[in-house]
Short mmCIF file of C-alpha atoms in Angstrom, two decimals:
data_model
loop_
_atom_site.label_atom_id
_atom_site.label_comp_id
_atom_site.label_asym_id
_atom_site.label_seq_id
_atom_site.Cartn_x
_atom_site.Cartn_y
_atom_site.Cartn_z
CA UNK A 231 13.29 -11.51 11.97
CA UNK A 232 16.60 -9.05 12.57
CA UNK A 233 16.10 -6.08 11.16
CA UNK A 234 19.48 -5.93 9.23
CA UNK A 235 18.57 -8.87 7.36
CA UNK A 236 20.36 -8.44 3.84
CA UNK A 237 17.18 -9.20 1.63
CA UNK A 238 15.97 -5.17 2.31
CA UNK A 239 19.83 -3.83 2.23
CA UNK A 240 18.63 -2.64 -0.94
CA UNK A 241 15.39 -0.46 -0.13
CA UNK A 242 15.44 2.42 1.20
CA UNK A 243 13.75 2.97 4.92
CA UNK A 244 13.06 5.98 7.11
CA UNK A 245 14.44 5.11 10.36
CA UNK A 246 11.09 5.80 12.40
CA UNK A 247 9.19 3.00 9.81
CA UNK A 248 12.04 0.30 10.22
CA UNK A 249 9.82 -2.06 11.80
CA UNK A 250 6.73 -1.70 9.96
CA UNK A 251 7.46 -1.25 6.67
CA UNK A 252 10.18 -5.66 7.58
CA UNK A 253 7.82 -6.58 8.81
CA UNK A 254 5.00 -5.77 5.76
CA UNK A 255 8.08 -6.79 3.64
CA UNK A 256 8.00 -9.90 4.98
CA UNK A 257 5.00 -10.76 4.09
CA UNK A 258 5.80 -10.81 -0.22
CA UNK A 259 8.77 -12.66 -0.60
CA UNK A 260 8.61 -12.42 -3.57
CA UNK A 261 9.85 -8.50 -3.36
CA UNK A 262 13.08 -9.88 -1.54
CA UNK A 263 14.62 -9.18 -5.38
CA UNK A 264 12.60 -5.90 -6.22
CA UNK A 265 13.92 -2.38 -5.16
CA UNK A 266 11.70 -0.42 -3.28
CA UNK A 267 11.91 2.81 -1.98
CA UNK A 268 10.24 3.90 1.02
CA UNK A 269 10.15 7.73 1.00
CA UNK A 270 8.11 10.47 3.56
CA UNK A 271 6.94 13.50 1.60
CA UNK A 272 5.17 16.48 3.35
CA UNK A 273 2.42 16.13 1.10
CA UNK A 274 0.97 13.32 -1.07
CA UNK A 275 -1.56 14.79 -3.27
CA UNK A 276 -5.11 13.57 -1.82
CA UNK A 277 -3.59 10.32 0.15
CA UNK A 278 -1.74 9.01 2.68
CA UNK A 279 0.73 6.25 0.94
CA UNK A 280 1.45 6.23 -2.24
CA UNK A 281 3.24 3.13 -4.45
CA UNK A 282 4.39 3.62 -8.15
CA UNK A 283 7.33 2.31 -10.50
CA UNK A 284 10.55 5.79 -10.39
CA UNK A 285 10.18 8.10 -13.77
CA UNK A 286 13.74 6.53 -14.42
CA UNK A 287 13.61 3.40 -13.52
CA UNK A 288 10.91 2.77 -16.44
CA UNK A 289 12.07 2.87 -19.96
CA UNK A 290 14.46 -0.32 -19.26
CA UNK A 291 13.97 -3.44 -18.45
CA UNK A 292 10.56 -4.26 -15.75
CA UNK A 293 13.13 -7.15 -14.16
CA UNK A 294 15.15 -3.62 -13.49
CA UNK A 295 12.05 -1.11 -11.90
CA UNK A 296 12.68 0.78 -8.53
CA UNK A 297 8.93 1.45 -6.67
CA UNK A 298 8.38 4.09 -4.66
CA UNK A 299 5.97 4.52 -1.79
CA UNK A 300 5.98 8.09 -0.95
CA UNK A 301 4.61 8.04 2.89
CA UNK A 302 2.66 11.18 4.18
CA UNK A 303 4.98 12.40 7.32
CA UNK A 304 2.05 13.60 9.13
CA UNK A 305 -1.90 11.99 9.27
CA UNK A 306 -4.96 14.31 10.87
CA UNK A 307 -5.68 11.18 13.44
CA UNK A 308 -9.22 13.56 15.24
CA UNK A 309 -9.06 17.05 13.67
CA UNK A 310 -5.33 16.60 15.15
CA UNK A 311 -2.31 16.80 13.16
CA UNK A 312 0.63 13.54 14.04
CA UNK A 313 3.13 11.92 13.01
CA UNK A 314 2.75 8.75 10.73
CA UNK A 315 5.34 6.90 12.62
CA UNK A 316 2.73 7.30 16.43
CA UNK A 317 -0.29 5.36 14.43
CA UNK A 318 -0.48 2.26 15.36
CA UNK A 319 1.93 -0.97 14.81
CA UNK A 320 -0.64 -2.56 13.09
CA UNK A 321 -2.77 0.48 10.93
CA UNK A 322 0.90 0.63 9.73
CA UNK A 323 1.67 -3.10 8.47
CA UNK A 324 -2.10 -2.76 6.71
CA UNK A 325 -1.29 0.20 4.93
CA UNK A 326 2.36 -0.20 3.71
CA UNK A 327 0.50 -4.11 3.23
CA UNK A 328 -1.75 -2.86 1.04
CA UNK A 329 1.31 -0.66 -0.76
CA UNK A 330 3.14 -3.34 -1.76
CA UNK A 331 0.17 -4.62 -3.14
CA UNK A 332 0.24 -2.27 -5.57
CA UNK A 333 3.55 -3.23 -6.27
CA UNK A 334 2.83 -6.70 -7.09
CA UNK A 335 0.33 -6.23 -9.47
CA UNK A 336 3.18 -3.79 -11.12
CA UNK A 337 5.67 -6.46 -11.88
CA UNK A 338 3.75 -8.84 -14.24
CA UNK A 339 3.41 -4.57 -16.44
CA UNK A 340 4.96 -4.29 -19.31
CA UNK A 341 6.22 -0.55 -19.05
CA UNK A 342 3.03 -0.29 -21.33
CA UNK A 343 0.87 -1.13 -19.57
CA UNK A 344 1.81 0.61 -16.82
CA UNK A 345 1.22 4.20 -18.66
CA UNK A 346 -1.66 2.85 -19.35
CA UNK A 347 -2.58 1.79 -15.78
CA UNK A 348 -1.25 5.77 -14.84
CA UNK A 349 -3.16 6.78 -17.25
CA UNK A 350 -6.47 5.18 -16.24
CA UNK A 351 -5.62 5.93 -12.45
CA UNK A 352 -6.12 9.63 -12.94
CA UNK A 353 -9.09 9.62 -15.67
CA UNK A 354 -11.66 6.65 -14.10
CA UNK A 355 -13.54 5.92 -10.86
CA UNK A 356 -14.03 2.60 -11.94
CA UNK A 357 -10.28 1.51 -13.11
CA UNK A 358 -9.58 3.25 -9.42
CA UNK A 359 -11.86 0.66 -7.55
CA UNK A 360 -10.09 -2.22 -9.80
CA UNK A 361 -7.03 -1.25 -8.83
CA UNK A 362 -7.62 -0.71 -5.24
CA UNK A 363 -9.06 -4.34 -4.97
CA UNK A 364 -6.72 -5.78 -7.11
CA UNK A 365 -3.59 -4.65 -3.85
CA UNK A 366 -5.85 -6.10 -1.16
CA UNK A 367 -6.70 -8.83 -2.70
CA UNK A 368 -2.66 -9.79 -3.10
CA UNK A 369 -2.08 -8.30 0.69
CA UNK A 370 -4.69 -10.68 1.46
CA UNK A 371 -3.03 -13.45 -0.08
CA UNK A 372 -0.42 -12.71 1.07
CA UNK A 373 -1.80 -13.18 4.82
CA UNK A 374 -1.97 -10.12 5.58
CA UNK A 375 -5.86 -9.48 6.02
CA UNK A 376 -5.91 -9.64 9.83
CA UNK A 377 -3.53 -6.08 9.39
CA UNK A 378 -6.37 -4.77 5.94
CA UNK A 379 -8.93 -5.33 8.65
CA UNK A 380 -7.22 -3.22 11.23
CA UNK A 381 -6.31 -0.68 8.36
CA UNK A 382 -9.78 0.10 7.33
CA UNK A 383 -11.20 0.16 11.05
CA UNK A 384 -9.38 2.89 11.81
CA UNK A 385 -9.93 4.87 8.95
CA UNK A 386 -13.53 4.25 9.02
CA UNK A 387 -13.95 4.46 12.72
CA UNK A 388 -11.46 5.90 14.61
CA UNK A 389 -9.41 8.36 13.14
CA UNK A 390 -12.06 11.06 12.96
CA UNK A 391 -11.68 11.75 9.45
CA UNK A 392 -14.03 13.69 7.32
CA UNK A 393 -17.73 11.64 5.92
CA UNK A 394 -16.98 13.32 2.81
CA UNK A 395 -13.67 11.22 3.23
CA UNK A 396 -15.49 7.96 4.43
CA UNK A 397 -17.38 8.03 1.67
CA UNK A 398 -14.53 8.04 -0.38
CA UNK A 399 -13.03 5.34 0.83
CA UNK A 400 -16.43 3.00 0.78
CA UNK A 401 -16.73 3.41 -2.97
CA UNK A 402 -12.72 3.32 -3.88
CA UNK A 403 -11.51 0.18 -1.55
CA UNK A 404 -13.29 -3.66 -0.76
CA UNK A 405 -15.12 -3.18 2.39
CA UNK A 406 -14.39 -5.30 5.47
CA UNK A 407 -16.83 -7.46 4.98
CA UNK A 408 -15.42 -9.42 1.39
CA UNK A 409 -11.90 -8.36 3.32
CA UNK A 410 -12.72 -11.19 5.44
CA UNK A 411 -15.33 -13.19 2.73
CA UNK A 412 -11.11 -13.44 0.99
CA UNK A 413 -9.62 -14.00 4.37
CA UNK A 414 -11.98 -17.59 4.55
CA UNK A 415 -11.72 -18.61 0.81
CA UNK A 416 -7.21 -18.04 1.55
CA UNK A 417 -7.67 -19.86 4.48
CA UNK A 418 -9.99 -22.86 3.08
CA UNK A 419 -6.96 -23.10 0.22
CA UNK A 420 -4.25 -23.36 2.63
#
């Protein structure tokens, strides 16, 4: 892989995360012609990363939508603020791979379906659980299972997150055992 690969030219990629973003994108050849803006953000409400369609592109053809992945510039690691790019590479690839899984899900949705998705995500815990499972499943199906496991291990056991946050993660996202089950099923299909 060359970091100057032209298939990523349409994507805006922060320089400090270029290697991990391109590594994650390489698992998603279906996204080669999709415009994705990766933006470092000072404050993302209640999360570290967030994928969504760019509002201004929501009213045209879904084939011309632009997507944004917001990435928090900083991460609280064991109570200390750490620049996000200082996290382990495999953790960042898994995290970005999960967000790219959301974009894979969005590709097949009409504009109306995307509006309903947004409403569901804001109002229903069961909808959030379903959406997060879909994103993890896309990531595993695209070969990112080990990276997703590394991300989950990091969040649950290494980052020093508050117990309340860990409980939230355990409720909303696939547990490591289910990720491993998906990985086993994928290897049987391949």
